[in-house]
Amino acid sequence: MAGEKRRFAIGYALLPKKENSFIRESLVNLAKSRGVDLVKIDRERSLVDQGPFDCVLHKLYGEDWKIQLADFRSRNPNAVIVDSPDAIERLHNRISMLQVVSELKIENQSETFGIPKQIVIYDQETLFDNQAWELLKFPVIAKPLVADGSAKSHKMTLVFNRDGLNKLKPPIVLQEFVNHGGVIFKVYVAGEYVQCVKRKSLPDVSEEKLKSLEGSLRFSQVSNLPTHEKSDDTYYKMMNLEDTELPPQIFMTDIAKGLRKAMKLNLFNFDVIRDTRFGNRYLIIDINYFPGYAKMPGYETVLTDFFCDIMILKEREKGLLEECSQKKMAGTDGRQLLNCEEEVRKTVTNSGCSDQKIVGKFDEKGVA
Ligand SMILES: O=P(O)(O)O[C@@H]1[C@@H](OP(=O)(O)O)[C@H](OP(=O)(O)O)[C@H](O)[C@H](OP(=O)(O)O)[C@H]1OP(=O)(O)O
Ligand SMILES: Nc1ncnc2c1ncn2[C@@H]1O[C@H](COP(=O)(O)OP(=O)(O)O)[C@@H](O)[C@H]1O
Ligand SMILES: [Mg+2]
Ligand SMILES: [Mg+2]
């Protein structure tokens, strides 16, 4: 009907657990009221037979899904895929995941950032090889090299001494455990939006305590444990989140923007700890694709804004492409026209909306 605003369809492909936590009625309704329809992609059917979608939102693993996305992209060059599977894949390995941090250039006089010292171990022999250990000192955290979302990939071991190495199963990353006051910062990114929240983490290990600790301690997803589990156990004793100061907002926002650009990703979060030895040194320890946004205060608005931003970019793209075709009708030569269309695609989305210019926002509160 004339004058009626065009609606925008976003297809989503998520595992059942993710779908349950993310696709809430409150999000679906808010998005709908702003012209965006969230439509479930049927994983039993091929993606190209579904839609039409202006955008596909996804967090699925495996080659078959990658092939389906590639097929969909070639048949729907104007649809936006958030995000590109190749860009996401970098986060499935705990070494390549953090490599991007060292490429970042951020100008800041008062704070510094980096990653903890770490080595990758592929086999049992290297695990006990003294040379490999020159760089690290105990305690260390052993993390599975692969970060593919499986329960196994979250199984960590805090290792206090050489005895603790016996139970480890390579391939693993050994990362120096850095005392950080028992609190981690989770920085959620959705397009240009950045929000930092505090979560409980492992308590500090003093030099004194280290001497008395035996072997190793296994743990998994400590920042996601229900509060009673952390407070009942003396090891995860209550730490007062309120007393912990958030990192400077502008600093976290700059890192978030740098990571987003370098990784060409729009939906991710990263875990940051503050090294208690320095107080102004921040270490990035983990980056997650499409994390648990529903735990972030105001997630419905943040995500709906993000969807609308994609929609605006798509509309702008359409307008610019129309201009291109008008030029064609006006007799502009073929090569110039091709350049024009390529330019439009470059400025607008399709490489995962990573070039979009949207005003940055940062939440003030920061406790999830
Ligand atoms: O389920 P949630 O809400 O705890 O979210 C998980 C994230 O928690 P967070 O938002 O950082 O507190 C979680 O973050 P952490 O790795 O725990 O730092 C992961 O992103 C996890 O995905 P995957 O298992 O690595 O594929 C996320 O799990 P999925 O929801 O993607 O299965
Ligand atoms: N280098 C480190 N120093 C101190 N604590 C760490 C370090 N690495 C990880 N942790 C703790 O272990 C938890 C899990 O490690 P992380 O790399 O975030 O794995 P996951 O992908 O399972 O979240 C972190 O949330 C933090 O509490
Ligand atoms: Mg983590
Ligand atoms: Mg993780």
Short mmCIF file of C-alpha atoms and ligand atoms in Angstrom, two decimals:
data_model
loop_
_atom_site.label_atom_id
_atom_site.label_comp_id
_atom_site.label_asym_id
_atom_site.label_seq_id
_atom_site.Cartn_x
_atom_site.Cartn_y
_atom_site.Cartn_z
CA MET A 1 0.00 0.00 0.00
CA ALA A 2 1.27 3.47 -0.86
CA GLY A 3 2.88 5.32 2.06
CA GLU A 4 3.31 2.14 4.13
CA LYS A 5 6.82 1.73 5.48
CA ARG A 6 8.77 -1.25 4.19
CA ARG A 7 9.39 -3.96 6.77
CA PHE A 8 12.73 -5.64 7.22
CA ALA A 9 13.12 -9.43 7.71
CA ILE A 10 15.97 -10.85 9.74
CA GLY A 11 16.36 -14.62 9.64
CA TYR A 12 18.07 -16.15 12.65
CA ALA A 13 19.86 -19.50 12.88
CA LEU A 14 20.84 -20.40 16.45
CA LEU A 15 21.28 -23.51 18.57
CA PRO A 16 18.23 -24.25 20.77
CA LYS A 17 19.94 -23.01 23.99
CA LYS A 18 20.86 -19.74 22.35
CA GLU A 19 17.45 -19.35 20.77
CA ASN A 20 15.83 -19.77 24.19
CA SER A 21 17.97 -17.16 25.86
CA PHE A 22 18.17 -14.62 23.03
CA ILE A 23 14.87 -14.71 21.14
CA ARG A 24 12.65 -13.40 23.93
CA GLU A 25 9.18 -12.04 23.34
CA SER A 26 10.34 -8.66 24.61
CA LEU A 27 13.01 -8.49 21.87
CA VAL A 28 10.73 -9.82 19.12
CA ASN A 29 7.99 -7.30 20.02
CA LEU A 30 10.28 -4.29 20.29
CA ALA A 31 11.93 -5.14 16.96
CA LYS A 32 8.49 -5.64 15.36
CA SER A 33 7.28 -2.26 16.61
CA ARG A 34 10.24 -0.69 14.85
CA GLY A 35 9.71 -2.46 11.52
CA VAL A 36 11.99 -5.49 11.97
CA ASP A 37 10.59 -9.03 11.84
CA LEU A 38 12.71 -11.75 13.43
CA VAL A 39 12.09 -15.00 11.55
CA LYS A 40 13.38 -18.41 12.60
CA ILE A 41 15.44 -20.22 9.96
CA ASP A 42 14.40 -23.87 9.74
CA ARG A 43 17.60 -25.89 10.07
CA GLU A 44 15.90 -28.94 8.55
CA ARG A 45 15.53 -27.08 5.25
CA SER A 46 18.13 -25.50 3.09
CA LEU A 47 18.71 -21.79 3.71
CA VAL A 48 18.38 -20.76 0.05
CA ASP A 49 14.81 -22.13 -0.01
CA GLN A 50 13.79 -19.85 2.84
CA GLY A 51 13.19 -16.16 3.19
CA PRO A 52 13.31 -13.66 1.64
CA PHE A 53 15.65 -12.24 4.27
CA ASP A 54 17.23 -8.81 4.26
CA CYS A 55 19.67 -10.06 6.85
CA VAL A 56 20.82 -13.36 8.35
CA LEU A 57 21.92 -13.53 11.97
CA HIS A 58 23.65 -16.73 13.00
CA LYS A 59 25.73 -18.70 15.49
CA LEU A 60 26.14 -22.24 14.19
CA TYR A 61 29.23 -24.34 13.79
CA GLY A 62 30.36 -26.66 10.98
CA GLU A 63 31.18 -26.80 7.28
CA ASP A 64 27.64 -27.52 6.10
CA TRP A 65 26.38 -24.24 7.50
CA LYS A 66 29.27 -22.35 5.90
CA ILE A 67 28.39 -23.83 2.51
CA GLN A 68 24.73 -22.92 2.99
CA LEU A 69 25.68 -19.33 3.81
CA ALA A 70 27.97 -19.09 0.78
CA ASP A 71 25.13 -20.37 -1.45
CA PHE A 72 22.71 -17.92 0.10
CA ARG A 73 25.14 -15.05 -0.37
CA SER A 74 25.73 -15.78 -4.04
CA ARG A 75 21.99 -15.93 -4.72
CA ASN A 76 21.16 -12.90 -2.52
CA PRO A 77 24.03 -10.45 -2.97
CA ASN A 78 22.01 -7.66 -1.36
CA ALA A 79 21.31 -9.51 1.88
CA VAL A 80 23.54 -8.79 4.87
CA ILE A 81 25.13 -11.70 6.71
CA VAL A 82 25.97 -10.87 10.32
CA ASP A 83 28.75 -11.90 10.61
CA SER A 84 31.00 -13.51 8.01
CA PRO A 85 31.79 -17.15 8.90
CA ASP A 86 35.50 -16.69 8.13
CA ALA A 87 35.72 -13.76 10.54
CA ILE A 88 33.90 -15.77 13.23
CA GLU A 89 36.23 -18.73 12.75
CA ARG A 90 39.21 -16.78 14.06
CA LEU A 91 37.56 -16.95 17.48
CA HIS A 92 37.41 -20.75 17.46
CA ASN A 93 41.09 -21.02 18.29
CA ARG A 94 42.42 -19.44 21.50
CA ILE A 95 45.70 -18.39 19.82
CA SER A 96 44.29 -16.71 16.68
CA MET A 97 41.57 -15.21 18.87
CA LEU A 98 44.05 -13.05 20.79
CA GLN A 99 46.55 -12.40 17.97
CA VAL A 100 44.45 -9.48 16.84
CA VAL A 101 44.99 -7.70 20.19
CA SER A 102 48.66 -7.15 19.45
CA GLU A 103 47.76 -5.49 16.13
CA LEU A 104 45.71 -2.79 17.87
CA LYS A 105 47.08 0.73 18.14
CA ILE A 106 45.32 2.76 20.79
CA GLU A 107 46.59 6.07 22.01
CA ASN A 108 46.21 6.33 25.74
CA GLN A 109 48.56 7.98 28.19
CA SER A 110 47.37 6.42 31.43
CA GLU A 111 46.34 2.82 30.68
CA THR A 112 48.04 -0.01 28.84
CA PHE A 113 46.65 -3.27 27.45
CA GLY A 114 47.81 -6.61 26.08
CA ILE A 115 47.37 -10.33 26.64
CA PRO A 116 48.89 -12.59 29.33
CA LYS A 117 52.07 -14.51 28.48
CA GLN A 118 51.08 -17.76 26.81
CA ILE A 119 52.35 -20.75 24.87
CA VAL A 120 50.58 -23.36 22.82
CA ILE A 121 51.29 -27.04 23.52
CA TYR A 122 50.41 -29.64 20.91
CA ASP A 123 51.86 -32.78 22.51
CA GLN A 124 52.72 -34.39 25.86
CA GLU A 125 56.52 -34.15 25.38
CA THR A 126 56.54 -30.39 24.92
CA LEU A 127 54.44 -30.08 28.05
CA PHE A 128 57.40 -31.17 30.17
CA ASP A 129 60.06 -29.53 28.02
CA ASN A 130 61.90 -26.92 30.12
CA GLN A 131 62.62 -24.76 27.09
CA ALA A 132 58.94 -24.29 26.38
CA TRP A 133 58.56 -23.13 29.97
CA GLU A 134 61.19 -20.39 29.90
CA LEU A 135 58.57 -17.74 29.27
CA LEU A 136 56.02 -18.75 31.91
CA LYS A 137 55.83 -19.05 35.68
CA PHE A 138 53.28 -20.79 37.91
CA PRO A 139 50.37 -20.58 38.40
CA VAL A 140 49.15 -21.02 34.83
CA ILE A 141 45.74 -21.71 33.33
CA ALA A 142 45.50 -24.54 30.83
CA LYS A 143 42.79 -23.82 28.26
CA PRO A 144 41.67 -26.13 25.44
CA LEU A 145 43.11 -24.70 22.19
CA VAL A 146 39.77 -25.05 20.46
CA ALA A 147 36.97 -22.71 21.51
CA ASP A 148 34.07 -24.18 19.56
CA GLY A 149 31.28 -23.68 22.08
CA SER A 150 31.35 -27.29 23.32
CA ALA A 151 31.32 -27.95 27.08
CA LYS A 152 34.81 -29.42 26.64
CA SER A 153 36.16 -26.17 25.20
CA HIS A 154 35.29 -24.35 28.44
CA LYS A 155 37.05 -26.89 30.75
CA MET A 156 39.98 -25.03 32.28
CA THR A 157 42.66 -26.15 34.73
CA LEU A 158 44.48 -23.85 37.11
CA VAL A 159 47.92 -25.39 37.49
CA PHE A 160 50.01 -24.54 40.58
CA ASN A 161 53.17 -26.55 39.93
CA ARG A 162 54.79 -29.23 37.74
CA ASP A 163 52.75 -32.03 39.35
CA GLY A 164 49.63 -30.40 38.05
CA LEU A 165 50.78 -30.85 34.45
CA ASN A 166 50.21 -34.61 34.45
CA LYS A 167 46.47 -34.49 33.94
CA LEU A 168 46.54 -32.02 31.04
CA LYS A 169 45.49 -33.12 27.58
CA PRO A 170 47.04 -31.19 24.66
CA PRO A 171 46.34 -29.38 22.41
CA ILE A 172 46.14 -26.64 25.01
CA VAL A 173 47.13 -23.05 25.58
CA LEU A 174 49.06 -22.43 28.80
CA GLN A 175 48.47 -18.90 29.95
CA GLU A 176 50.04 -17.21 32.94
CA PHE A 177 47.46 -16.68 35.67
CA VAL A 178 47.39 -12.99 36.51
CA ASN A 179 46.06 -11.79 39.87
CA HIS A 180 43.18 -9.43 39.18
CA GLY A 181 41.23 -9.01 42.42
CA GLY A 182 38.66 -11.70 41.62
CA VAL A 183 36.65 -9.57 39.20
CA ILE A 184 36.59 -9.69 35.40
CA PHE A 185 35.12 -7.12 33.06
CA LYS A 186 32.97 -8.30 30.18
CA VAL A 187 32.75 -5.83 27.35
CA TYR A 188 29.73 -6.42 25.11
CA VAL A 189 29.82 -5.05 21.57
CA ALA A 190 26.83 -4.82 19.18
CA GLY A 191 27.84 -2.76 16.16
CA GLU A 192 28.89 0.62 17.52
CA TYR A 193 27.39 -0.04 20.94
CA VAL A 194 29.75 -0.92 23.79
CA GLN A 195 28.81 -1.89 27.36
CA CYS A 196 31.16 -3.05 30.11
CA VAL A 197 29.88 -5.13 33.04
CA LYS A 198 31.58 -6.72 36.07
CA ARG A 199 31.51 -10.43 36.87
CA LYS A 200 33.05 -12.61 39.55
CA SER A 201 36.19 -14.46 38.62
CA LEU A 202 38.83 -16.65 40.26
CA PRO A 203 40.35 -15.21 43.46
CA ASP A 204 43.99 -14.08 43.55
CA VAL A 205 46.70 -16.62 44.33
CA SER A 206 49.42 -15.19 46.59
CA GLU A 207 53.06 -16.39 46.50
CA GLU A 208 52.50 -17.80 50.01
CA LYS A 209 49.34 -19.66 49.09
CA LEU A 210 50.95 -21.04 45.94
CA LYS A 211 53.51 -22.98 48.02
CA SER A 212 50.78 -24.83 49.89
CA LEU A 213 48.52 -25.60 46.91
CA GLU A 214 48.68 -29.06 45.42
CA GLY A 215 48.79 -29.88 41.70
CA SER A 216 45.86 -28.28 39.96
CA LEU A 217 42.24 -27.24 40.15
CA ARG A 218 39.67 -27.77 37.42
CA PHE A 219 36.93 -25.26 36.71
CA SER A 220 34.51 -24.24 34.00
CA GLN A 221 32.66 -21.02 33.15
CA VAL A 222 33.30 -19.45 36.55
CA SER A 223 31.81 -16.08 35.55
CA ASN A 224 28.53 -17.79 34.65
CA LEU A 225 28.10 -19.81 37.87
CA PRO A 226 24.91 -19.10 39.81
CA THR A 227 25.72 -16.77 42.76
CA HIS A 228 25.01 -19.41 45.44
CA GLU A 229 27.62 -21.77 43.97
CA LYS A 230 30.26 -19.08 44.20
CA SER A 231 29.34 -17.97 47.71
CA ASP A 232 28.87 -21.45 49.27
CA ASP A 233 32.29 -22.62 48.24
CA THR A 234 35.18 -21.08 50.15
CA TYR A 235 37.27 -21.02 46.99
CA TYR A 236 34.76 -18.86 45.14
CA LYS A 237 34.16 -16.78 48.29
CA MET A 238 32.07 -13.64 47.89
CA MET A 239 33.87 -10.77 46.32
CA ASN A 240 32.29 -7.41 46.44
CA LEU A 241 31.61 -6.39 42.88
CA GLU A 242 30.35 -2.96 43.93
CA ASP A 243 33.75 -2.04 45.37
CA THR A 244 35.51 -2.68 42.07
CA GLU A 245 35.95 0.31 39.82
CA LEU A 246 35.12 -0.12 36.13
CA PRO A 247 37.92 0.51 33.63
CA PRO A 248 37.78 3.96 31.96
CA GLN A 249 34.88 3.93 29.49
CA ILE A 250 36.73 5.62 26.68
CA PHE A 251 39.58 3.13 26.95
CA MET A 252 37.27 0.10 26.70
CA THR A 253 35.33 1.73 23.85
CA ASP A 254 38.53 2.37 21.92
CA ILE A 255 39.65 -1.24 22.35
CA ALA A 256 36.17 -2.48 21.36
CA LYS A 257 36.17 -0.34 18.21
CA GLY A 258 39.70 -1.42 17.32
CA LEU A 259 38.78 -5.09 17.74
CA ARG A 260 35.59 -4.71 15.75
CA LYS A 261 37.42 -3.16 12.86
CA ALA A 262 40.35 -5.58 12.94
CA MET A 263 38.16 -8.67 13.26
CA LYS A 264 35.35 -7.42 10.96
CA LEU A 265 32.81 -8.58 13.52
CA ASN A 266 29.75 -6.81 14.88
CA LEU A 267 28.48 -9.13 17.60
CA PHE A 268 30.99 -10.20 20.25
CA ASN A 269 32.21 -9.65 23.77
CA PHE A 270 35.66 -9.80 25.32
CA ASP A 271 36.85 -10.60 28.85
CA VAL A 272 39.31 -8.21 30.42
CA ILE A 273 41.20 -8.40 33.73
CA ARG A 274 43.10 -5.65 35.52
CA ASP A 275 46.57 -6.73 36.62
CA THR A 276 46.75 -6.00 40.38
CA ARG A 277 50.53 -5.51 40.14
CA PHE A 278 50.05 -2.37 38.05
CA GLY A 279 46.48 -1.18 38.47
CA ASN A 280 46.46 0.53 35.07
CA ARG A 281 47.36 -2.53 32.97
CA TYR A 282 44.51 -4.43 31.33
CA LEU A 283 44.75 -7.91 29.81
CA ILE A 284 42.32 -9.37 27.29
CA ILE A 285 41.89 -13.08 27.99
CA ASP A 286 38.94 -14.22 25.88
CA ILE A 287 36.82 -13.07 22.93
CA ASN A 288 33.42 -14.67 22.28
CA TYR A 289 31.23 -14.53 19.20
CA PHE A 290 27.54 -13.69 19.77
CA PRO A 291 27.70 -13.98 23.58
CA GLY A 292 24.81 -14.04 26.07
CA TYR A 293 23.39 -10.59 25.25
CA ALA A 294 20.23 -11.28 27.24
CA LYS A 295 22.33 -10.91 30.42
CA MET A 296 23.24 -7.37 29.39
CA PRO A 297 20.98 -4.69 30.88
CA GLY A 298 18.71 -3.19 28.21
CA TYR A 299 19.60 -5.84 25.64
CA GLU A 300 16.31 -5.52 23.74
CA THR A 301 16.91 -1.84 22.95
CA VAL A 302 20.57 -2.31 22.15
CA LEU A 303 19.93 -5.16 19.73
CA THR A 304 16.88 -3.50 18.15
CA ASP A 305 18.95 -0.35 17.57
CA PHE A 306 21.57 -2.52 15.94
CA PHE A 307 18.98 -4.16 13.64
CA CYS A 308 17.59 -0.74 12.72
CA ASP A 309 21.07 0.53 11.92
CA ILE A 310 21.50 -2.32 9.44
CA MET A 311 18.10 -1.47 7.99
CA ILE A 312 19.06 2.18 7.53
CA LEU A 313 22.27 1.15 5.80
CA LYS A 314 20.34 -1.20 3.52
CA GLU A 315 17.95 1.58 2.57
CA ARG A 316 20.85 3.91 1.90
CA GLU A 317 22.41 1.22 -0.27
CA LYS A 318 19.17 0.85 -2.21
CA GLY A 319 19.00 4.61 -2.79
CA LEU A 320 22.59 4.76 -3.99
CA LEU A 321 22.12 1.78 -6.31
CA GLU A 322 19.08 3.47 -7.79
CA GLU A 323 21.22 6.51 -8.47
CA CYS A 324 23.67 4.21 -10.24
CA SER A 325 21.00 2.80 -12.50
CA GLN A 326 19.71 6.30 -13.29
CA LYS A 327 23.23 7.13 -14.42
CA LYS A 328 23.10 4.01 -16.58
CA MET A 329 19.91 5.19 -18.24
CA ALA A 330 21.49 8.59 -18.74
CA GLY A 331 24.18 6.85 -20.78
CA THR A 332 27.10 6.70 -18.34
CA ASP A 333 29.60 4.22 -19.71
CA GLY A 334 29.71 0.64 -18.36
CA ARG A 335 33.03 0.85 -16.53
CA GLN A 336 32.01 3.97 -14.60
CA LEU A 337 28.74 2.29 -13.66
CA LEU A 338 30.51 -0.79 -12.36
CA ASN A 339 32.72 1.41 -10.21
CA CYS A 340 29.67 3.20 -8.90
CA GLU A 341 27.97 -0.05 -7.84
CA GLU A 342 31.14 -1.41 -6.30
CA GLU A 343 31.61 1.81 -4.37
CA VAL A 344 28.08 1.54 -3.00
CA ARG A 345 28.66 -2.01 -1.82
CA LYS A 346 31.94 -1.04 -0.23
CA THR A 347 30.56 1.96 1.65
CA VAL A 348 27.50 0.16 2.82
CA THR A 349 27.29 -3.32 4.33
CA ASN A 350 27.93 -6.81 3.02
CA SER A 351 31.37 -7.13 4.53
CA GLY A 352 29.49 -7.54 7.81
CA CYS A 353 28.46 -3.87 8.20
CA SER A 354 31.95 -3.24 9.50
CA ASP A 355 32.25 0.16 7.86
CA GLN A 356 29.07 1.59 9.25
CA LYS A 357 29.20 4.89 11.04
CA ILE A 358 26.83 4.92 13.98
CA VAL A 359 27.18 7.09 17.06
CA GLY A 360 28.93 5.22 19.90
CA LYS A 361 27.16 4.63 23.20
CA PHE A 362 28.47 3.41 26.53
CA ASP A 363 26.37 2.40 29.51
CA GLU A 364 27.15 4.16 32.80
CA LYS A 365 26.22 1.44 35.32
CA GLY A 366 28.09 -1.67 34.42
CA VAL A 367 26.87 -4.35 36.83
CA ALA A 368 25.08 -7.27 35.16
O1 LIG B 1 24.77 -18.84 27.22
P1 LIG B 1 25.37 -17.65 27.89
O2 LIG B 1 24.37 -16.54 28.03
O3 LIG B 1 26.05 -17.99 29.17
O4 LIG B 1 26.49 -17.05 26.90
C1 LIG B 1 27.76 -17.64 26.78
C2 LIG B 1 28.83 -16.60 27.01
O5 LIG B 1 28.68 -16.01 28.27
P2 LIG B 1 28.83 -14.45 28.52
O6 LIG B 1 27.79 -13.72 27.74
O7 LIG B 1 30.22 -14.06 28.08
O8 LIG B 1 28.61 -14.35 29.99
C3 LIG B 1 30.19 -17.31 26.92
O9 LIG B 1 31.24 -16.43 27.27
P3 LIG B 1 32.52 -17.03 28.09
O10 LIG B 1 33.22 -17.94 27.11
O11 LIG B 1 31.97 -17.75 29.28
O12 LIG B 1 33.38 -15.84 28.47
C4 LIG B 1 30.38 -17.81 25.50
O13 LIG B 1 30.26 -16.74 24.58
C5 LIG B 1 29.29 -18.84 25.20
O14 LIG B 1 29.39 -19.24 23.87
P4 LIG B 1 30.31 -20.47 23.44
O15 LIG B 1 29.96 -21.60 24.36
O16 LIG B 1 31.74 -20.04 23.63
O17 LIG B 1 29.96 -20.68 22.01
C6 LIG B 1 27.89 -18.25 25.40
O18 LIG B 1 27.00 -19.36 25.28
P5 LIG B 1 25.88 -19.52 24.16
O19 LIG B 1 24.68 -18.79 24.65
O20 LIG B 1 26.37 -18.91 22.88
O21 LIG B 1 25.69 -20.98 24.06
N1 LIG B 2 45.20 -15.41 32.40
C1 LIG B 2 44.25 -15.44 33.33
N2 LIG B 2 44.50 -14.94 34.57
C2 LIG B 2 43.54 -14.99 35.53
N3 LIG B 2 42.31 -15.53 35.34
C3 LIG B 2 42.00 -16.03 34.14
C4 LIG B 2 42.95 -16.01 33.06
N4 LIG B 2 42.38 -16.59 32.01
C5 LIG B 2 41.15 -16.96 32.37
N5 LIG B 2 40.89 -16.63 33.65
C6 LIG B 2 39.66 -16.93 34.40
O1 LIG B 2 39.10 -18.09 33.83
C7 LIG B 2 37.81 -17.81 33.24
C8 LIG B 2 37.62 -18.63 31.98
O2 LIG B 2 38.63 -18.33 31.03
P1 LIG B 2 38.27 -17.84 29.56
O3 LIG B 2 39.52 -17.74 28.78
O4 LIG B 2 37.41 -16.63 29.65
O5 LIG B 2 37.46 -19.09 28.99
P2 LIG B 2 35.92 -19.29 28.53
O6 LIG B 2 35.98 -19.21 27.04
O7 LIG B 2 35.52 -20.65 28.98
O8 LIG B 2 35.13 -18.21 29.16
C9 LIG B 2 37.81 -16.29 33.04
O9 LIG B 2 36.50 -15.79 33.02
C10 LIG B 2 38.60 -15.84 34.25
O10 LIG B 2 37.77 -15.89 35.42
MG MG B 3 35.42 -16.10 29.04
MG MG B 4 35.05 -17.85 25.78
#
